[in-house]
Amino acid sequence: MTAPFRWNVAKREQIGRLLITKPILPYPEFLADLHRCCSRILAFCDNADLVFVGRSPESIFDYLSGLLGDTSWAERCNLLHFSMRIARAGQKKMTLNQVSQQFPGAIAAMREQLGALGLEPTQIAARSRPVAFIDLVASGQTLGNLTELLVTWARESQANLPVLKKKLRFIGITRRQKTSPNTRRWQQDSEWVRQFPLRSIKNVSIPLRLWGYLGDAQEKLEPSYPPWRWGDEALLKPPRNVEALDALSLAVALYEAGCSKPMRLEFAGRLAQEPAMKEAWFRSLILELKGVSDGNR
């Protein structure tokens, strides 16, 4: 086993007749909020391959996958099933040492998933491009746990740790708030961040309505994946409950919305307003999006 089952919304033929409900957007500005969020992620990613961590950013992943479909970026978005936010027996958080002690085989199962995505430490170090891990962030704990997992693994396998760290980027999706000289950002209070250059850490702020929906209210396509479920073969079977099928309908709708020519053209226009326009790779992506929208590919 490498990861829990998730329908591939890019392959509509595999979904068959499962779309029994019509997707309902959570609020009128939902697509517009996703649109802005996706443009900022790309602008801040430093031409990295994109890895969305856990379930919270799955709608961002689905929509952006649609926008980037048929471009050279089509295979550069991945979803990593990973959670350490909720623990058993009233624990608020877990360390990797606790995971190893309480759930034998869990770390090995998570490493298997990472390897299947090309995210073993040696694989990351050998990549031609950086890897950007993206998640909704409050304290940065999840990204910190993931980083500890990779760094510990690198030391055990005698991978080139400095090269690994050089290849990593982190994009925290945060709740939008008023800025002031006294505003503290999550990375200022996260010890693990200090092993990376400041330029490796970026933040994309989103409206509270989007944050609250993605982080708290949304029915997800897969069950949560805390350490005691890492490697659970029961999760290889597709869920058939009503909530999962409703989530599937929304995921497909978001992907297909991103695939539409008007959305791609609008997205290309929004990207053109980003400071990253000074980068050749960014301008090349915009031209690709325009070419796909014009039907030239």
PDB file of C-alpha atoms in Angstrom:
ATOM      1  CA  MET A   1       0.000   0.000   0.000  1.00  0.00           C
ATOM      2  CA  THR A   2       1.207   3.526  -0.736  1.00  0.00           C
ATOM      3  CA  ALA A   3      -1.750   5.864  -0.046  1.00  0.00           C
ATOM      4  CA  PRO A   4      -5.489   5.850   0.668  1.00  0.00           C
ATOM      5  CA  PHE A   5      -7.763   5.632  -2.332  1.00  0.00           C
ATOM      6  CA  ARG A   6      -8.725   8.852  -4.073  1.00  0.00           C
ATOM      7  CA  TRP A   7     -10.617   9.138  -7.323  1.00  0.00           C
ATOM      8  CA  ASN A   8      -8.608  10.755 -10.122  1.00  0.00           C
ATOM      9  CA  VAL A   9     -10.918  13.583 -11.112  1.00  0.00           C
ATOM     10  CA  ALA A  10      -8.904  14.142 -14.292  1.00  0.00           C
ATOM     11  CA  LYS A  11     -10.120  10.749 -15.553  1.00  0.00           C
ATOM     12  CA  ARG A  12     -13.865  11.165 -15.678  1.00  0.00           C
ATOM     13  CA  GLU A  13     -14.332   7.745 -17.294  1.00  0.00           C
ATOM     14  CA  GLN A  14     -13.117   6.073 -14.076  1.00  0.00           C
ATOM     15  CA  ILE A  15     -15.820   7.741 -12.006  1.00  0.00           C
ATOM     16  CA  GLY A  16     -18.689   6.307 -14.005  1.00  0.00           C
ATOM     17  CA  ARG A  17     -22.120   6.949 -12.537  1.00  0.00           C
ATOM     18  CA  LEU A  18     -20.952   7.961  -9.091  1.00  0.00           C
ATOM     19  CA  LEU A  19     -21.846  11.626  -9.650  1.00  0.00           C
ATOM     20  CA  ILE A  20     -25.376  11.287  -8.350  1.00  0.00           C
ATOM     21  CA  THR A  21     -25.550  14.728  -6.761  1.00  0.00           C
ATOM     22  CA  LYS A  22     -25.173  18.163  -8.281  1.00  0.00           C
ATOM     23  CA  PRO A  23     -22.273  20.049  -6.686  1.00  0.00           C
ATOM     24  CA  ILE A  24     -23.202  23.061  -4.603  1.00  0.00           C
ATOM     25  CA  LEU A  25     -20.618  25.787  -4.136  1.00  0.00           C
ATOM     26  CA  PRO A  26     -20.334  26.741  -0.457  1.00  0.00           C
ATOM     27  CA  TYR A  27     -20.742  30.472  -1.164  1.00  0.00           C
ATOM     28  CA  PRO A  28     -20.988  32.684  -4.280  1.00  0.00           C
ATOM     29  CA  GLU A  29     -17.371  33.906  -4.288  1.00  0.00           C
ATOM     30  CA  PHE A  30     -15.847  30.451  -3.781  1.00  0.00           C
ATOM     31  CA  LEU A  31     -14.347  30.057  -7.265  1.00  0.00           C
ATOM     32  CA  ALA A  32     -13.039  33.622  -7.274  1.00  0.00           C
ATOM     33  CA  ASP A  33     -11.316  33.009  -3.922  1.00  0.00           C
ATOM     34  CA  LEU A  34      -9.750  29.784  -5.194  1.00  0.00           C
ATOM     35  CA  HIS A  35      -8.638  31.602  -8.345  1.00  0.00           C
ATOM     36  CA  ARG A  36      -6.726  34.235  -6.381  1.00  0.00           C
ATOM     37  CA  CYS A  37      -5.252  31.650  -4.027  1.00  0.00           C
ATOM     38  CA  CYS A  38      -3.950  29.511  -6.906  1.00  0.00           C
ATOM     39  CA  SER A  39      -2.341  32.476  -8.642  1.00  0.00           C
ATOM     40  CA  ARG A  40      -0.465  33.422  -5.471  1.00  0.00           C
ATOM     41  CA  ILE A  41       0.716  29.852  -4.908  1.00  0.00           C
ATOM     42  CA  LEU A  42       2.246  29.744  -8.377  1.00  0.00           C
ATOM     43  CA  ALA A  43       3.744  33.207  -7.988  1.00  0.00           C
ATOM     44  CA  PHE A  44       5.452  32.198  -4.723  1.00  0.00           C
ATOM     45  CA  CYS A  45       6.480  28.621  -5.579  1.00  0.00           C
ATOM     46  CA  ASP A  46       9.893  29.391  -7.114  1.00  0.00           C
ATOM     47  CA  ASN A  47       9.211  27.113 -10.103  1.00  0.00           C
ATOM     48  CA  ALA A  48       8.849  24.151  -7.736  1.00  0.00           C
ATOM     49  CA  ASP A  49       6.845  20.978  -8.073  1.00  0.00           C
ATOM     50  CA  LEU A  50       3.753  21.364  -5.894  1.00  0.00           C
ATOM     51  CA  VAL A  51       2.762  18.968  -3.103  1.00  0.00           C
ATOM     52  CA  PHE A  52      -0.495  19.711  -1.276  1.00  0.00           C
ATOM     53  CA  VAL A  53      -0.372  18.253   2.231  1.00  0.00           C
ATOM     54  CA  GLY A  54      -3.374  16.556   3.792  1.00  0.00           C
ATOM     55  CA  ARG A  55      -7.068  17.057   3.158  1.00  0.00           C
ATOM     56  CA  SER A  56      -7.507  20.760   3.862  1.00  0.00           C
ATOM     57  CA  PRO A  57      -6.148  22.038   0.526  1.00  0.00           C
ATOM     58  CA  GLU A  58      -7.798  19.370  -1.667  1.00  0.00           C
ATOM     59  CA  SER A  59     -10.159  21.837  -3.406  1.00  0.00           C
ATOM     60  CA  ILE A  60      -7.196  24.071  -4.231  1.00  0.00           C
ATOM     61  CA  PHE A  61      -5.418  21.015  -5.635  1.00  0.00           C
ATOM     62  CA  ASP A  62      -8.422  19.975  -7.755  1.00  0.00           C
ATOM     63  CA  TYR A  63      -9.029  23.436  -9.181  1.00  0.00           C
ATOM     64  CA  LEU A  64      -5.360  24.164  -9.889  1.00  0.00           C
ATOM     65  CA  SER A  65      -4.967  20.716 -11.495  1.00  0.00           C
ATOM     66  CA  GLY A  66      -7.729  21.673 -13.922  1.00  0.00           C
ATOM     67  CA  LEU A  67      -6.155  25.042 -14.680  1.00  0.00           C
ATOM     68  CA  LEU A  68      -2.777  23.435 -15.394  1.00  0.00           C
ATOM     69  CA  GLY A  69      -4.106  20.448 -17.350  1.00  0.00           C
ATOM     70  CA  ASP A  70      -2.680  20.124 -20.890  1.00  0.00           C
ATOM     71  CA  THR A  71       0.301  22.298 -19.949  1.00  0.00           C
ATOM     72  CA  SER A  72       3.832  21.217 -19.042  1.00  0.00           C
ATOM     73  CA  TRP A  73       2.743  21.657 -15.406  1.00  0.00           C
ATOM     74  CA  ALA A  74       0.007  19.008 -15.637  1.00  0.00           C
ATOM     75  CA  GLU A  75       2.045  16.423 -13.707  1.00  0.00           C
ATOM     76  CA  ARG A  76       3.596  18.859 -11.265  1.00  0.00           C
ATOM     77  CA  CYS A  77       0.728  18.876  -8.730  1.00  0.00           C
ATOM     78  CA  ASN A  78       0.443  16.067  -6.185  1.00  0.00           C
ATOM     79  CA  LEU A  79      -1.619  15.404  -3.080  1.00  0.00           C
ATOM     80  CA  LEU A  80       0.144  13.900  -0.057  1.00  0.00           C
ATOM     81  CA  HIS A  81      -2.014  12.090   2.511  1.00  0.00           C
ATOM     82  CA  PHE A  82      -0.485  13.159   5.821  1.00  0.00           C
ATOM     83  CA  SER A  83      -1.909  14.258   9.156  1.00  0.00           C
ATOM     84  CA  MET A  84      -0.633  14.489  12.706  1.00  0.00           C
ATOM     85  CA  ARG A  85      -3.070  17.106  13.972  1.00  0.00           C
ATOM     86  CA  ILE A  86      -5.343  14.795  15.961  1.00  0.00           C
ATOM     87  CA  ALA A  87      -4.138  12.037  18.256  1.00  0.00           C
ATOM     88  CA  ARG A  88      -5.829   9.352  20.298  1.00  0.00           C
ATOM     89  CA  ALA A  89      -6.695   9.289  23.976  1.00  0.00           C
ATOM     90  CA  GLY A  90      -7.076  13.030  24.306  1.00  0.00           C
ATOM     91  CA  GLN A  91      -3.602  13.895  23.016  1.00  0.00           C
ATOM     92  CA  LYS A  92      -3.506  17.212  21.175  1.00  0.00           C
ATOM     93  CA  LYS A  93      -0.435  16.326  19.142  1.00  0.00           C
ATOM     94  CA  MET A  94       2.054  13.532  18.600  1.00  0.00           C
ATOM     95  CA  THR A  95       5.776  13.381  17.989  1.00  0.00           C
ATOM     96  CA  LEU A  96       7.363  11.027  15.494  1.00  0.00           C
ATOM     97  CA  ASN A  97       8.942   9.124  18.380  1.00  0.00           C
ATOM     98  CA  GLN A  98       5.473   8.536  19.822  1.00  0.00           C
ATOM     99  CA  VAL A  99       4.236   7.401  16.424  1.00  0.00           C
ATOM    100  CA  SER A 100       7.076   4.870  16.172  1.00  0.00           C
ATOM    101  CA  GLN A 101       6.404   3.538  19.662  1.00  0.00           C
ATOM    102  CA  GLN A 102       2.622   3.379  19.499  1.00  0.00           C
ATOM    103  CA  PHE A 103       2.057   2.373  15.877  1.00  0.00           C
ATOM    104  CA  PRO A 104       4.733  -0.005  14.575  1.00  0.00           C
ATOM    105  CA  GLY A 105       4.893   0.074  10.812  1.00  0.00           C
ATOM    106  CA  ALA A 106       3.282   3.502  10.488  1.00  0.00           C
ATOM    107  CA  ILE A 107       6.493   5.365   9.634  1.00  0.00           C
ATOM    108  CA  ALA A 108       7.416   2.720   7.064  1.00  0.00           C
ATOM    109  CA  ALA A 109       3.980   3.070   5.447  1.00  0.00           C
ATOM    110  CA  MET A 110       4.298   6.855   5.245  1.00  0.00           C
ATOM    111  CA  ARG A 111       7.772   6.524   3.758  1.00  0.00           C
ATOM    112  CA  GLU A 112       6.349   4.160   1.150  1.00  0.00           C
ATOM    113  CA  GLN A 113       3.810   6.801   0.104  1.00  0.00           C
ATOM    114  CA  LEU A 114       6.504   9.473  -0.047  1.00  0.00           C
ATOM    115  CA  GLY A 115       8.689   7.233  -2.174  1.00  0.00           C
ATOM    116  CA  ALA A 116       5.837   6.548  -4.601  1.00  0.00           C
ATOM    117  CA  LEU A 117       5.493  10.319  -5.076  1.00  0.00           C
ATOM    118  CA  GLY A 118       9.216  10.760  -5.652  1.00  0.00           C
ATOM    119  CA  LEU A 119       9.645  12.358  -2.242  1.00  0.00           C
ATOM    120  CA  GLU A 120      12.273  10.174  -0.624  1.00  0.00           C
ATOM    121  CA  PRO A 121      15.135  12.413   0.587  1.00  0.00           C
ATOM    122  CA  THR A 122      17.480  11.082  -2.106  1.00  0.00           C
ATOM    123  CA  GLN A 123      14.788  11.594  -4.753  1.00  0.00           C
ATOM    124  CA  ILE A 124      14.154  15.181  -3.671  1.00  0.00           C
ATOM    125  CA  ALA A 125      17.877  15.948  -3.608  1.00  0.00           C
ATOM    126  CA  ALA A 126      18.243  14.591  -7.157  1.00  0.00           C
ATOM    127  CA  ARG A 127      15.364  16.625  -8.610  1.00  0.00           C
ATOM    128  CA  SER A 128      16.077  19.330 -11.119  1.00  0.00           C
ATOM    129  CA  ARG A 129      13.484  21.577  -9.448  1.00  0.00           C
ATOM    130  CA  PRO A 130      12.582  22.379  -5.839  1.00  0.00           C
ATOM    131  CA  VAL A 131       9.598  20.829  -4.067  1.00  0.00           C
ATOM    132  CA  ALA A 132       7.038  23.119  -2.435  1.00  0.00           C
ATOM    133  CA  PHE A 133       4.891  21.683   0.360  1.00  0.00           C
ATOM    134  CA  ILE A 134       1.597  23.563   0.639  1.00  0.00           C
ATOM    135  CA  ASP A 135      -0.905  23.434   3.491  1.00  0.00           C
ATOM    136  CA  LEU A 136      -3.392  25.505   5.446  1.00  0.00           C
ATOM    137  CA  VAL A 137      -1.307  26.790   8.331  1.00  0.00           C
ATOM    138  CA  ALA A 138      -2.112  28.018  11.816  1.00  0.00           C
ATOM    139  CA  SER A 139       0.990  27.050  13.813  1.00  0.00           C
ATOM    140  CA  GLY A 140       2.951  25.200  11.102  1.00  0.00           C
ATOM    141  CA  GLN A 141       2.925  21.994  13.145  1.00  0.00           C
ATOM    142  CA  THR A 142       1.962  19.696  10.256  1.00  0.00           C
ATOM    143  CA  LEU A 143       4.666  21.047   7.951  1.00  0.00           C
ATOM    144  CA  GLY A 144       7.115  20.803  10.839  1.00  0.00           C
ATOM    145  CA  ASN A 145       6.272  17.141  11.449  1.00  0.00           C
ATOM    146  CA  LEU A 146       6.619  16.374   7.744  1.00  0.00           C
ATOM    147  CA  THR A 147       9.989  18.125   7.659  1.00  0.00           C
ATOM    148  CA  GLU A 148      11.179  16.185  10.712  1.00  0.00           C
ATOM    149  CA  LEU A 149      10.134  12.947   9.019  1.00  0.00           C
ATOM    150  CA  LEU A 150      12.178  13.805   5.909  1.00  0.00           C
ATOM    151  CA  VAL A 151      15.233  15.077   7.816  1.00  0.00           C
ATOM    152  CA  THR A 152      15.303  12.023  10.109  1.00  0.00           C
ATOM    153  CA  TRP A 153      14.975   9.744   7.104  1.00  0.00           C
ATOM    154  CA  ALA A 154      17.782  11.582   5.312  1.00  0.00           C
ATOM    155  CA  ARG A 155      20.113  11.123   8.276  1.00  0.00           C
ATOM    156  CA  GLU A 156      19.292   7.422   8.547  1.00  0.00           C
ATOM    157  CA  SER A 157      19.887   6.854   4.841  1.00  0.00           C
ATOM    158  CA  GLN A 158      22.957   9.110   4.744  1.00  0.00           C
ATOM    159  CA  ALA A 159      21.339  11.272   2.079  1.00  0.00           C
ATOM    160  CA  ASN A 160      22.834  14.664   1.337  1.00  0.00           C
ATOM    161  CA  LEU A 161      21.001  16.701   3.967  1.00  0.00           C
ATOM    162  CA  PRO A 162      22.211  20.174   2.892  1.00  0.00           C
ATOM    163  CA  VAL A 163      21.099  19.490  -0.690  1.00  0.00           C
ATOM    164  CA  LEU A 164      17.747  18.156   0.529  1.00  0.00           C
ATOM    165  CA  LYS A 165      17.108  21.307   2.569  1.00  0.00           C
ATOM    166  CA  LYS A 166      18.142  23.468  -0.362  1.00  0.00           C
ATOM    167  CA  LYS A 167      15.434  21.849  -2.511  1.00  0.00           C
ATOM    168  CA  LEU A 168      12.541  22.353  -0.063  1.00  0.00           C
ATOM    169  CA  ARG A 169      10.031  25.209  -0.156  1.00  0.00           C
ATOM    170  CA  PHE A 170       7.020  25.794   2.105  1.00  0.00           C
ATOM    171  CA  ILE A 171       3.863  27.746   1.293  1.00  0.00           C
ATOM    172  CA  GLY A 172       1.543  28.364   4.211  1.00  0.00           C
ATOM    173  CA  ILE A 173      -2.054  29.232   3.355  1.00  0.00           C
ATOM    174  CA  THR A 174      -3.096  31.577   6.136  1.00  0.00           C
ATOM    175  CA  ARG A 175      -6.172  33.480   7.249  1.00  0.00           C
ATOM    176  CA  ARG A 176      -6.207  37.021   5.938  1.00  0.00           C
ATOM    177  CA  GLN A 177      -5.887  39.630   8.661  1.00  0.00           C
ATOM    178  CA  LYS A 178      -5.047  43.273   8.989  1.00  0.00           C
ATOM    179  CA  THR A 179      -1.337  43.848   8.734  1.00  0.00           C
ATOM    180  CA  SER A 180       0.568  45.974  11.194  1.00  0.00           C
ATOM    181  CA  PRO A 181       4.149  46.232  12.478  1.00  0.00           C
ATOM    182  CA  ASN A 182       3.099  44.040  15.427  1.00  0.00           C
ATOM    183  CA  THR A 183       1.574  41.228  13.349  1.00  0.00           C
ATOM    184  CA  ARG A 184       3.339  37.919  13.994  1.00  0.00           C
ATOM    185  CA  ARG A 185       3.457  35.201  11.374  1.00  0.00           C
ATOM    186  CA  TRP A 186       3.410  31.506  12.136  1.00  0.00           C
ATOM    187  CA  GLN A 187       7.022  30.971  11.005  1.00  0.00           C
ATOM    188  CA  GLN A 188       8.298  33.375  13.667  1.00  0.00           C
ATOM    189  CA  ASP A 189       7.201  30.921  16.379  1.00  0.00           C
ATOM    190  CA  SER A 190       8.203  27.660  14.645  1.00  0.00           C
ATOM    191  CA  GLU A 191      11.586  26.248  15.660  1.00  0.00           C
ATOM    192  CA  TRP A 192      11.864  23.927  12.656  1.00  0.00           C
ATOM    193  CA  VAL A 193      11.715  26.863  10.236  1.00  0.00           C
ATOM    194  CA  ARG A 194      15.102  28.127  11.414  1.00  0.00           C
ATOM    195  CA  GLN A 195      16.978  25.416   9.513  1.00  0.00           C
ATOM    196  CA  PHE A 196      15.826  26.971   6.220  1.00  0.00           C
ATOM    197  CA  PRO A 197      16.512  30.346   4.560  1.00  0.00           C
ATOM    198  CA  LEU A 198      13.717  32.882   4.999  1.00  0.00           C
ATOM    199  CA  ARG A 199      13.139  32.897   1.241  1.00  0.00           C
ATOM    200  CA  SER A 200      12.074  29.226   1.435  1.00  0.00           C
ATOM    201  CA  ILE A 201       8.980  30.141   3.478  1.00  0.00           C
ATOM    202  CA  LYS A 202       6.086  31.974   1.822  1.00  0.00           C
ATOM    203  CA  ASN A 203       2.542  32.790   2.897  1.00  0.00           C
ATOM    204  CA  VAL A 204      -0.624  33.062   0.841  1.00  0.00           C
ATOM    205  CA  SER A 205      -3.426  34.747   2.759  1.00  0.00           C
ATOM    206  CA  ILE A 206      -7.022  33.836   1.953  1.00  0.00           C
ATOM    207  CA  PRO A 207     -10.371  35.217   3.156  1.00  0.00           C
ATOM    208  CA  LEU A 208     -11.726  33.814   6.400  1.00  0.00           C
ATOM    209  CA  ARG A 209     -14.747  32.426   4.501  1.00  0.00           C
ATOM    210  CA  LEU A 210     -12.449  30.224   2.387  1.00  0.00           C
ATOM    211  CA  TRP A 211     -10.196  29.309   5.290  1.00  0.00           C
ATOM    212  CA  GLY A 212     -13.146  28.303   7.459  1.00  0.00           C
ATOM    213  CA  TYR A 213     -14.699  26.193   4.741  1.00  0.00           C
ATOM    214  CA  LEU A 214     -11.530  24.342   3.716  1.00  0.00           C
ATOM    215  CA  GLY A 215     -10.185  23.893   7.205  1.00  0.00           C
ATOM    216  CA  ASP A 216     -13.310  23.182   9.222  1.00  0.00           C
ATOM    217  CA  ALA A 217     -16.607  22.870   7.356  1.00  0.00           C
ATOM    218  CA  GLN A 218     -15.934  20.979   4.137  1.00  0.00           C
ATOM    219  CA  GLU A 219     -16.869  17.330   3.673  1.00  0.00           C
ATOM    220  CA  LYS A 220     -13.709  15.686   2.366  1.00  0.00           C
ATOM    221  CA  LEU A 221     -13.198  13.140  -0.365  1.00  0.00           C
ATOM    222  CA  GLU A 222     -11.130  10.819   1.850  1.00  0.00           C
ATOM    223  CA  PRO A 223     -11.158   9.985   5.558  1.00  0.00           C
ATOM    224  CA  SER A 224      -8.600  11.663   7.777  1.00  0.00           C
ATOM    225  CA  TYR A 225      -5.183  10.000   7.773  1.00  0.00           C
ATOM    226  CA  PRO A 226      -3.599  10.228  11.245  1.00  0.00           C
ATOM    227  CA  PRO A 227      -0.692   7.923  12.221  1.00  0.00           C
ATOM    228  CA  TRP A 228      -2.837   4.994  13.382  1.00  0.00           C
ATOM    229  CA  ARG A 229      -4.265   4.796   9.851  1.00  0.00           C
ATOM    230  CA  TRP A 230      -0.957   5.022   7.997  1.00  0.00           C
ATOM    231  CA  GLY A 231      -0.767   1.810   5.967  1.00  0.00           C
ATOM    232  CA  ASP A 232      -4.334   0.715   6.768  1.00  0.00           C
ATOM    233  CA  GLU A 233      -5.315  -1.439   3.781  1.00  0.00           C
ATOM    234  CA  ALA A 234      -9.015  -0.834   4.463  1.00  0.00           C
ATOM    235  CA  LEU A 235      -8.447   2.666   3.047  1.00  0.00           C
ATOM    236  CA  LEU A 236      -7.554   1.224  -0.347  1.00  0.00           C
ATOM    237  CA  LYS A 237     -11.261   0.771  -1.053  1.00  0.00           C
ATOM    238  CA  PRO A 238     -13.204   3.740  -2.477  1.00  0.00           C
ATOM    239  CA  PRO A 239     -15.620   5.274   0.040  1.00  0.00           C
ATOM    240  CA  ARG A 240     -19.275   5.064  -0.921  1.00  0.00           C
ATOM    241  CA  ASN A 241     -20.908   7.143   1.794  1.00  0.00           C
ATOM    242  CA  VAL A 242     -23.058  10.104   0.789  1.00  0.00           C
ATOM    243  CA  GLU A 243     -20.617  12.679   2.166  1.00  0.00           C
ATOM    244  CA  ALA A 244     -17.730  11.297   0.082  1.00  0.00           C
ATOM    245  CA  LEU A 245     -19.847  11.228  -3.069  1.00  0.00           C
ATOM    246  CA  ASP A 246     -20.931  14.830  -2.472  1.00  0.00           C
ATOM    247  CA  ALA A 247     -17.254  15.742  -2.075  1.00  0.00           C
ATOM    248  CA  LEU A 248     -16.466  13.870  -5.289  1.00  0.00           C
ATOM    249  CA  SER A 249     -19.078  15.893  -7.183  1.00  0.00           C
ATOM    250  CA  LEU A 250     -17.492  19.141  -6.004  1.00  0.00           C
ATOM    251  CA  ALA A 251     -13.970  17.921  -6.797  1.00  0.00           C
ATOM    252  CA  VAL A 252     -14.950  17.012 -10.362  1.00  0.00           C
ATOM    253  CA  ALA A 253     -16.780  20.326 -10.822  1.00  0.00           C
ATOM    254  CA  LEU A 254     -13.735  22.280  -9.638  1.00  0.00           C
ATOM    255  CA  TYR A 255     -11.391  20.377 -11.934  1.00  0.00           C
ATOM    256  CA  GLU A 256     -13.677  20.893 -14.917  1.00  0.00           C
ATOM    257  CA  ALA A 257     -14.104  24.579 -14.092  1.00  0.00           C
ATOM    258  CA  GLY A 258     -10.331  24.932 -14.136  1.00  0.00           C
ATOM    259  CA  CYS A 259     -10.184  23.184 -17.523  1.00  0.00           C
ATOM    260  CA  SER A 260     -12.538  25.687 -19.134  1.00  0.00           C
ATOM    261  CA  LYS A 261     -11.040  28.136 -21.628  1.00  0.00           C
ATOM    262  CA  PRO A 262     -12.519  31.266 -19.991  1.00  0.00           C
ATOM    263  CA  MET A 263     -11.086  30.308 -16.601  1.00  0.00           C
ATOM    264  CA  ARG A 264      -7.651  29.589 -18.041  1.00  0.00           C
ATOM    265  CA  LEU A 265      -7.576  32.886 -19.916  1.00  0.00           C
ATOM    266  CA  GLU A 266      -8.673  34.756 -16.811  1.00  0.00           C
ATOM    267  CA  PHE A 267      -6.061  32.885 -14.780  1.00  0.00           C
ATOM    268  CA  ALA A 268      -3.331  33.765 -17.279  1.00  0.00           C
ATOM    269  CA  GLY A 269      -4.360  37.408 -16.977  1.00  0.00           C
ATOM    270  CA  ARG A 270      -4.240  37.262 -13.194  1.00  0.00           C
ATOM    271  CA  LEU A 271      -0.794  35.634 -13.243  1.00  0.00           C
ATOM    272  CA  ALA A 272       0.431  38.420 -15.510  1.00  0.00           C
ATOM    273  CA  GLN A 273      -0.224  40.868 -12.644  1.00  0.00           C
ATOM    274  CA  GLU A 274       2.077  39.014 -10.233  1.00  0.00           C
ATOM    275  CA  PRO A 275       5.628  40.227  -9.465  1.00  0.00           C
ATOM    276  CA  ALA A 276       6.885  36.793 -10.566  1.00  0.00           C
ATOM    277  CA  MET A 277       6.374  37.999 -14.156  1.00  0.00           C
ATOM    278  CA  LYS A 278      10.063  38.930 -14.070  1.00  0.00           C
ATOM    279  CA  GLU A 279      10.889  35.200 -14.094  1.00  0.00           C
ATOM    280  CA  ALA A 280      11.192  33.437 -17.461  1.00  0.00           C
ATOM    281  CA  TRP A 281       9.562  30.212 -16.218  1.00  0.00           C
ATOM    282  CA  PHE A 282       6.532  32.171 -15.017  1.00  0.00           C
ATOM    283  CA  ARG A 283       6.098  33.997 -18.321  1.00  0.00           C
ATOM    284  CA  SER A 284       6.423  30.677 -20.144  1.00  0.00           C
ATOM    285  CA  LEU A 285       3.589  29.192 -18.068  1.00  0.00           C
ATOM    286  CA  ILE A 286       1.345  32.160 -18.868  1.00  0.00           C
ATOM    287  CA  LEU A 287       2.002  31.672 -22.582  1.00  0.00           C
ATOM    288  CA  GLU A 288       1.161  27.990 -22.238  1.00  0.00           C
ATOM    289  CA  LEU A 289      -2.136  28.783 -20.530  1.00  0.00           C
ATOM    290  CA  LYS A 290      -3.027  31.215 -23.278  1.00  0.00           C
ATOM    291  CA  GLY A 291      -2.066  28.673 -25.932  1.00  0.00           C
ATOM    292  CA  VAL A 292      -4.213  25.937 -24.368  1.00  0.00           C
ATOM    293  CA  SER A 293      -7.140  28.357 -24.127  1.00  0.00           C
ATOM    294  CA  ASP A 294      -6.737  29.273 -27.792  1.00  0.00           C
ATOM    295  CA  GLY A 295      -6.788  25.619 -28.754  1.00  0.00           C
ATOM    296  CA  ASN A 296      -3.226  25.630 -30.049  1.00  0.00           C
ATOM    297  CA  ARG A 297      -2.129  22.531 -28.152  1.00  0.00           C
TER     298      ARG A 297
END
